[in-house]
mmCIF file of C-alpha atoms in Angstrom:
data_model
loop_
_atom_site.group_PDB
_atom_site.id
_atom_site.type_symbol
_atom_site.label_atom_id
_atom_site.label_comp_id
_atom_site.label_asym_id
_atom_site.label_seq_id
_atom_site.Cartn_x
_atom_site.Cartn_y
_atom_site.Cartn_z
ATOM 1 C CA MET A 1 9.430 81.388 71.896
ATOM 2 C CA SER A 2 5.804 81.281 71.317
ATOM 3 C CA THR A 3 3.942 84.359 71.274
ATOM 4 C CA THR A 4 2.001 83.222 74.473
ATOM 5 C CA ARG A 5 5.150 82.582 76.245
ATOM 6 C CA ARG A 6 6.648 85.708 74.978
ATOM 7 C CA THR A 7 3.366 87.511 76.398
ATOM 8 C CA ALA A 8 3.190 85.991 79.729
ATOM 9 C CA CYS A 9 6.861 87.090 80.163
ATOM 10 C CA ILE A 10 6.312 90.517 79.484
ATOM 11 C CA ALA A 11 3.281 90.375 81.648
ATOM 12 C CA ALA A 12 5.335 89.278 84.498
ATOM 13 C CA ALA A 13 7.986 91.679 83.836
ATOM 14 C CA LEU A 14 5.556 94.517 84.077
ATOM 15 C CA ALA A 15 4.113 92.919 87.117
ATOM 16 C CA ALA A 16 7.683 92.968 88.636
ATOM 17 C CA LEU A 17 8.276 96.299 87.500
ATOM 18 C CA LEU A 18 5.147 97.585 89.163
ATOM 19 C CA ALA A 19 5.834 95.804 92.345
ATOM 20 C CA VAL A 20 9.051 97.839 92.534
ATOM 21 C CA ALA A 21 7.568 101.032 91.631
ATOM 22 C CA SER A 22 5.063 100.813 94.174
ATOM 23 C CA ARG A 23 7.201 99.728 97.080
ATOM 24 C CA GLY A 24 9.216 102.764 96.182
ATOM 25 C CA MET A 25 6.114 105.043 96.361
ATOM 26 C CA ALA A 26 5.283 103.511 100.001
ATOM 27 C CA TRP A 27 4.150 106.327 102.108
ATOM 28 C CA SER A 28 3.003 107.008 105.364
ATOM 29 C CA PRO A 29 0.711 109.757 106.858
ATOM 30 C CA ALA A 30 3.822 112.013 107.990
ATOM 31 C CA ASP A 31 4.906 112.014 104.365
ATOM 32 C CA LEU A 32 2.036 113.854 103.740
ATOM 33 C CA GLY A 33 3.228 116.987 106.286
ATOM 34 C CA THR A 34 2.141 117.997 109.816
ATOM 35 C CA VAL A 35 -0.736 120.263 109.894
ATOM 36 C CA ILE A 36 0.069 122.813 112.911
ATOM 37 C CA SER A 37 -1.402 125.752 114.707
ATOM 38 C CA MET A 38 0.827 128.278 116.375
ATOM 39 C CA GLN A 39 0.447 131.368 118.586
ATOM 40 C CA GLY A 40 3.058 133.612 119.612
ATOM 41 C CA THR A 41 4.622 137.145 119.038
ATOM 42 C CA LEU A 42 6.964 138.299 116.248
ATOM 43 C CA VAL A 43 9.639 140.077 117.830
ATOM 44 C CA ARG A 44 13.047 141.527 116.396
ATOM 45 C CA ASP A 45 15.541 138.580 117.629
ATOM 46 C CA LYS A 46 15.935 135.330 119.195
ATOM 47 C CA ARG A 47 16.487 136.755 122.954
ATOM 48 C CA ALA A 48 13.330 138.634 122.650
ATOM 49 C CA ALA A 49 11.557 135.410 121.038
ATOM 50 C CA ASP A 50 12.745 133.268 123.850
ATOM 51 C CA ALA A 51 11.300 136.301 126.687
ATOM 52 C CA VAL A 52 8.053 136.483 125.364
ATOM 53 C CA GLY A 53 7.228 132.875 124.417
ATOM 54 C CA TRP A 54 8.237 129.347 125.864
ATOM 55 C CA GLY A 55 10.687 128.903 122.881
ATOM 56 C CA GLY A 56 11.857 131.112 120.206
ATOM 57 C CA ILE A 57 11.593 129.848 116.516
ATOM 58 C CA SER A 58 12.783 131.696 113.145
ATOM 59 C CA PHE A 59 10.829 131.787 110.081
ATOM 60 C CA GLY A 60 12.904 131.872 106.850
ATOM 61 C CA PHE A 61 11.644 132.812 103.339
ATOM 62 C CA THR A 62 11.877 132.306 99.778
ATOM 63 C CA GLY A 63 12.195 134.599 96.820
ATOM 64 C CA ASP A 64 12.090 138.404 96.888
ATOM 65 C CA ASN A 65 12.285 137.947 100.760
ATOM 66 C CA VAL A 66 14.871 134.966 100.878
ATOM 67 C CA ARG A 67 17.096 137.607 103.438
ATOM 68 C CA THR A 68 14.319 138.173 105.374
ATOM 69 C CA LEU A 69 14.449 136.218 109.024
ATOM 70 C CA ARG A 70 11.405 136.585 111.555
ATOM 71 C CA TRP A 71 11.504 135.829 114.918
ATOM 72 C CA PHE A 72 8.714 134.147 116.697
ATOM 73 C CA GLY A 73 7.982 133.701 120.248
ATOM 74 C CA VAL A 74 5.889 130.521 120.569
ATOM 75 C CA VAL A 75 3.348 130.490 123.453
ATOM 76 C CA HIS A 76 1.206 127.672 121.994
ATOM 77 C CA ALA A 77 1.327 124.948 119.552
ATOM 78 C CA SER A 78 -1.026 122.370 118.612
ATOM 79 C CA LEU A 79 -1.153 119.888 115.630
ATOM 80 C CA PHE A 80 -4.186 118.676 113.978
ATOM 81 C CA GLY A 81 -7.104 117.853 116.335
ATOM 82 C CA GLY A 82 -5.509 120.062 118.868
ATOM 83 C CA ASN A 83 -2.555 117.826 120.036
ATOM 84 C CA THR A 84 -0.260 119.762 121.757
ATOM 85 C CA PHE A 85 2.070 116.885 123.105
ATOM 86 C CA ASP A 86 3.769 116.396 119.926
ATOM 87 C CA ALA A 87 3.736 119.932 118.570
ATOM 88 C CA LYS A 88 7.127 121.227 120.242
ATOM 89 C CA SER A 89 9.118 118.650 118.232
ATOM 90 C CA ALA A 90 7.254 119.571 114.968
ATOM 91 C CA VAL A 91 8.407 123.008 114.947
ATOM 92 C CA PHE A 92 11.291 123.642 117.530
ATOM 93 C CA ARG A 93 14.692 123.365 115.994
ATOM 94 C CA ALA A 94 16.441 125.861 118.239
ATOM 95 C CA HIS A 95 19.937 125.230 116.631
ATOM 96 C CA ASP A 96 18.533 125.482 112.890
ATOM 97 C CA VAL A 97 18.183 129.029 111.712
ATOM 98 C CA PRO A 98 15.837 129.561 110.093
ATOM 99 C CA ALA A 99 13.579 126.787 112.155
ATOM 100 C CA LEU A 100 11.238 126.897 109.291
ATOM 101 C CA THR A 101 11.315 128.067 105.686
ATOM 102 C CA VAL A 102 7.944 129.439 104.362
ATOM 103 C CA VAL A 103 7.338 128.302 100.875
ATOM 104 C CA GLY A 104 4.161 129.834 100.259
ATOM 105 C CA PRO A 105 1.629 131.262 99.332
ATOM 106 C CA PRO A 106 3.137 134.292 98.397
ATOM 107 C CA GLU A 107 0.345 136.721 99.958
ATOM 108 C CA LEU A 108 0.297 134.801 103.282
ATOM 109 C CA ALA A 109 4.560 134.748 103.327
ATOM 110 C CA ARG A 110 4.322 138.663 102.374
ATOM 111 C CA LYS A 111 1.698 139.232 105.158
ATOM 112 C CA LEU A 112 3.717 137.508 107.941
ATOM 113 C CA VAL A 113 6.807 139.451 106.617
ATOM 114 C CA ALA A 114 4.976 142.809 106.898
ATOM 115 C CA LEU A 115 3.465 142.471 110.403
ATOM 116 C CA PRO A 116 5.092 144.521 112.960
ATOM 117 C CA ASP A 117 7.608 143.238 115.638
ATOM 118 C CA GLY A 118 5.380 142.914 118.679
ATOM 119 C CA ALA A 119 2.282 141.429 116.802
ATOM 120 C CA LYS A 120 0.664 138.728 118.269
ATOM 121 C CA VAL A 121 -0.157 136.244 115.486
ATOM 122 C CA GLN A 122 -1.886 133.396 114.848
ATOM 123 C CA ILE A 123 0.006 131.051 112.242
ATOM 124 C CA GLU A 124 -1.301 127.845 110.716
ATOM 125 C CA GLY A 125 -0.351 125.506 107.967
ATOM 126 C CA VAL A 126 1.441 122.281 107.049
ATOM 127 C CA ILE A 127 5.072 121.346 108.045
ATOM 128 C CA ASP A 128 7.409 119.098 106.310
ATOM 129 C CA ARG A 129 9.603 117.940 108.916
ATOM 130 C CA ARG A 130 12.286 116.341 106.640
ATOM 131 C CA SER A 131 12.796 119.703 104.531
ATOM 132 C CA ARG A 132 11.705 122.135 107.525
ATOM 133 C CA THR A 133 9.562 123.980 105.409
ATOM 134 C CA MET A 134 6.010 125.298 105.958
ATOM 135 C CA LEU A 135 2.945 126.277 103.579
ATOM 136 C CA LEU A 136 1.089 128.615 105.266
ATOM 137 C CA ASP A 137 -2.851 128.487 105.526
ATOM 138 C CA VAL A 138 -3.491 131.197 108.281
ATOM 139 C CA VAL A 139 -1.493 134.387 109.146
ATOM 140 C CA GLN A 140 -4.185 135.991 111.179
ATOM 141 C CA PRO A 141 -2.885 138.738 113.917
ATOM 142 C CA LEU A 142 -4.665 138.482 117.393
ATOM 143 C CA GLU A 143 -5.033 142.216 118.677
ATOM 144 C CA MET B 1 -20.751 117.957 145.812
ATOM 145 C CA PRO B 2 -23.098 120.685 145.838
ATOM 146 C CA VAL B 3 -20.717 122.740 147.707
ATOM 147 C CA ARG B 4 -17.810 122.551 145.420
ATOM 148 C CA VAL B 5 -19.821 123.259 142.373
ATOM 149 C CA GLY B 6 -20.933 126.513 144.012
ATOM 150 C CA LEU B 7 -17.431 127.640 144.809
ATOM 151 C CA LEU B 8 -16.534 126.912 140.940
ATOM 152 C CA LEU B 9 -19.613 129.109 139.875
ATOM 153 C CA LEU B 10 -18.431 131.514 142.375
ATOM 154 C CA ALA B 11 -14.848 131.884 141.257
ATOM 155 C CA LEU B 12 -15.955 131.672 137.968
ATOM 156 C CA VAL B 13 -18.210 134.863 138.223
ATOM 157 C CA ALA B 14 -15.540 136.752 140.374
ATOM 158 C CA SER B 15 -13.243 136.147 137.533
ATOM 159 C CA TRP B 16 -15.297 137.508 134.848
ATOM 160 C CA PRO B 17 -13.265 139.655 132.558
ATOM 161 C CA CYS B 18 -13.623 143.393 133.098
ATOM 162 C CA GLY B 19 -10.070 144.482 131.996
ATOM 163 C CA ALA B 20 -7.453 144.231 129.372
ATOM 164 C CA ALA B 21 -7.866 140.780 127.548
ATOM 165 C CA ALA B 22 -4.171 139.599 127.530
ATOM 166 C CA GLN B 23 -3.389 140.675 131.309
ATOM 167 C CA PRO B 24 -3.585 137.691 133.725
ATOM 168 C CA ARG B 25 -5.937 137.990 136.350
ATOM 169 C CA LEU B 26 -4.235 136.908 139.675
ATOM 170 C CA GLY B 27 -6.759 135.514 141.529
ATOM 171 C CA VAL B 28 -8.533 132.471 141.125
ATOM 172 C CA ASN B 29 -9.182 131.554 137.502
ATOM 173 C CA LEU B 30 -9.977 128.392 135.538
ATOM 174 C CA TYR B 31 -7.144 127.039 133.501
ATOM 175 C CA THR B 32 -6.304 123.798 131.419
ATOM 176 C CA LEU B 33 -2.818 122.321 131.892
ATOM 177 C CA GLU B 34 -1.268 119.706 129.235
ATOM 178 C CA GLY B 35 2.049 118.166 129.664
ATOM 179 C CA ILE B 36 4.100 115.099 129.571
ATOM 180 C CA VAL B 37 5.112 113.488 133.011
ATOM 181 C CA ALA B 38 8.841 113.261 133.258
ATOM 182 C CA PRO B 39 11.477 111.690 135.509
ATOM 183 C CA ASP B 40 13.205 114.869 136.155
ATOM 184 C CA ARG B 41 13.698 118.497 135.379
ATOM 185 C CA THR B 42 16.009 117.875 132.324
ATOM 186 C CA VAL B 43 13.526 115.567 130.445
ATOM 187 C CA ALA B 44 10.652 117.882 131.464
ATOM 188 C CA ARG B 45 12.400 120.620 129.865
ATOM 189 C CA GLN B 46 12.841 118.408 126.449
ATOM 190 C CA THR B 47 9.808 116.991 126.399
ATOM 191 C CA GLY B 48 7.550 120.160 126.974
ATOM 192 C CA TRP B 49 7.810 123.661 126.121
ATOM 193 C CA PHE B 50 8.803 124.532 129.644
ATOM 194 C CA ALA B 51 9.281 122.133 132.902
ATOM 195 C CA ILE B 52 7.152 122.689 136.110
ATOM 196 C CA SER B 53 7.277 121.047 139.575
ATOM 197 C CA VAL B 54 4.081 119.710 140.830
ATOM 198 C CA GLY B 55 3.132 118.737 144.206
ATOM 199 C CA ILE B 56 0.091 117.514 146.041
ATOM 200 C CA VAL B 57 -1.371 119.677 149.027
ATOM 201 C CA GLY B 58 -0.993 117.916 152.265
ATOM 202 C CA ASP B 59 1.519 115.145 150.590
ATOM 203 C CA ARG B 60 5.208 115.027 151.596
ATOM 204 C CA ALA B 61 6.072 113.069 148.418
ATOM 205 C CA PRO B 62 8.760 114.759 146.402
ATOM 206 C CA ALA B 63 7.110 116.744 143.726
ATOM 207 C CA ARG B 64 6.650 115.337 140.345
ATOM 208 C CA TRP B 65 8.075 116.945 136.994
ATOM 209 C CA VAL B 66 6.007 117.832 134.172
ATOM 210 C CA GLY B 67 6.972 119.023 130.677
ATOM 211 C CA VAL B 68 4.166 121.659 129.874
ATOM 212 C CA THR B 69 2.861 121.507 126.299
ATOM 213 C CA SER B 70 0.015 123.830 126.860
ATOM 214 C CA PHE B 71 -1.471 126.111 129.392
ATOM 215 C CA VAL B 72 -4.494 128.309 128.691
ATOM 216 C CA ASP B 73 -7.143 129.810 130.599
ATOM 217 C CA TRP B 74 -10.820 129.613 130.304
ATOM 218 C CA ARG B 75 -10.835 131.511 127.070
ATOM 219 C CA GLN B 76 -8.067 129.358 125.735
ATOM 220 C CA ASP B 77 -5.727 132.270 125.620
ATOM 221 C CA PRO B 78 -2.047 130.737 125.925
ATOM 222 C CA PHE B 79 -0.732 134.464 126.178
ATOM 223 C CA VAL B 80 -2.431 134.837 129.705
ATOM 224 C CA GLY B 81 -1.574 130.838 130.552
ATOM 225 C CA ARG B 82 2.109 131.830 129.509
ATOM 226 C CA GLU B 83 2.238 135.026 131.921
ATOM 227 C CA VAL B 84 0.624 133.374 134.857
ATOM 228 C CA ILE B 85 3.045 130.271 134.777
ATOM 229 C CA ARG B 86 6.181 132.609 134.105
ATOM 230 C CA LEU B 87 5.426 134.529 137.111
ATOM 231 C CA LEU B 88 4.985 131.193 139.169
ATOM 232 C CA MET B 89 7.958 129.458 137.776
ATOM 233 C CA PRO B 90 10.501 130.892 140.887
ATOM 234 C CA ALA B 91 8.275 128.522 143.100
ATOM 235 C CA ASP B 92 8.637 125.168 143.681
ATOM 236 C CA PRO B 93 6.687 123.080 143.293
ATOM 237 C CA THR B 94 5.244 125.604 140.985
ATOM 238 C CA LEU B 95 1.870 124.147 141.583
ATOM 239 C CA LEU B 96 -0.025 122.486 144.222
ATOM 240 C CA LEU B 97 -2.932 120.265 143.216
ATOM 241 C CA THR B 98 -5.546 119.535 145.356
ATOM 242 C CA GLY B 99 -8.952 117.766 144.526
ATOM 243 C CA PRO B 100 -10.862 114.287 144.487
ATOM 244 C CA PRO B 101 -8.640 111.656 145.496
ATOM 245 C CA ASP B 102 -9.157 109.636 142.665
ATOM 246 C CA LEU B 103 -8.242 112.588 140.262
ATOM 247 C CA LEU B 104 -5.123 112.795 142.512
ATOM 248 C CA ALA B 105 -4.066 109.551 141.971
ATOM 249 C CA ARG B 106 -4.263 109.519 138.289
ATOM 250 C CA PHE B 107 -1.639 112.061 138.502
ATOM 251 C CA GLN B 108 0.537 110.415 141.209
ATOM 252 C CA THR B 109 0.273 107.086 139.426
ATOM 253 C CA ALA B 110 1.112 108.223 135.964
ATOM 254 C CA PRO B 111 4.215 106.746 134.730
ATOM 255 C CA PRO B 112 7.209 108.848 132.977
ATOM 256 C CA GLY B 113 6.156 109.737 129.268
ATOM 257 C CA ALA B 114 2.301 109.791 130.102
ATOM 258 C CA ARG B 115 0.376 112.461 128.798
ATOM 259 C CA LEU B 116 -1.619 114.695 131.276
ATOM 260 C CA ALA B 117 -4.555 116.950 130.671
ATOM 261 C CA ALA B 118 -5.814 118.590 133.645
ATOM 262 C CA ARG B 119 -8.375 121.137 134.255
ATOM 263 C CA GLY B 120 -9.427 122.925 137.373
ATOM 264 C CA MET B 121 -9.021 126.361 139.312
ATOM 265 C CA LEU B 122 -5.881 127.950 139.987
ATOM 266 C CA ASP B 123 -5.458 130.355 143.261
ATOM 267 C CA PHE B 124 -2.046 132.246 141.993
ATOM 268 C CA ARG B 125 -1.293 133.594 145.581
ATOM 269 C CA SER B 126 -1.526 130.023 147.034
ATOM 270 C CA ARG B 127 -0.373 128.132 143.765
ATOM 271 C CA VAL B 128 -3.167 125.545 144.334
ATOM 272 C CA PHE B 129 -4.639 124.034 141.454
ATOM 273 C CA MET B 130 -7.693 122.462 142.300
ATOM 274 C CA VAL B 131 -8.585 120.000 139.709
ATOM 275 C CA SER B 132 -11.852 118.998 138.328
ATOM 276 C CA ALA B 133 -10.930 116.971 135.556
ATOM 277 C CA VAL B 134 -7.507 115.019 135.261
ATOM 278 C CA THR B 135 -6.655 112.132 132.228
ATOM 279 C CA VAL B 136 -3.698 110.469 131.691
ATOM 280 C CA THR B 137 -2.691 108.629 128.589
ATOM 281 C CA THR B 138 0.180 106.740 127.654
ATOM 282 C CA PRO B 139 1.348 106.602 124.164
ATOM 283 C CA GLY B 140 0.378 103.855 122.020
ATOM 284 C CA SER B 141 -2.534 102.865 124.323
ATOM 285 C CA PRO B 142 -5.790 102.432 122.928
#
């Protein structure tokens, strides 16, 4: 096989590999996560969450707070741009406990853990629906 | 038209806050409702945070179901909106729409699955929601 022909074969193989790799890396906007903003009340259990909000969801945590579970009665939820129509399906998994696992950042996770029951809070962040994890951006008490 | 605007302004002035922030003022107040039109209560519960029935003042047609995804007052306070709807929920229909015929027609002709956004003055005692803006969009439509 001539050098030119060998070079052409290698180039073709590399191109094929790149094509396969790029196909495997195909992504959609949903893969980047779902930006969400929620308002609601932190409470002690599911029953209370269902009572104070339209629906109760639970937050789990990682690290030192891996055994902590916070219940949240959601009264409002919207996706990026203010879309409320698709927000429920993003956050509400009544049968999953926790519905969302907070994966950081640590200071906001600690802030969410430390807020008392009864606190009205605005929580914002990015949700990965497949892993049901949430990266916090805002934990803001409302009163 | 000027009479309607005058009434809206009068109601806004009358409802100006002077008490606790999160307490619903059970008179006439401005609210914005968002939800998904549903064929029945079951679907409405699945698509929205809660299901309400919505009738039309003076219309004998059966009330339509809406899975509500947001209900906020004029200060965008969902806690107040949630409390007001909770107090109204036992009633059926939960809300009675009134307003310009073209706006009511948008709601009446909205297909199941359509996204509804309505803004107007709600009289808590009569459950009448006098709409001043209604938009209906269908997912996938431009």
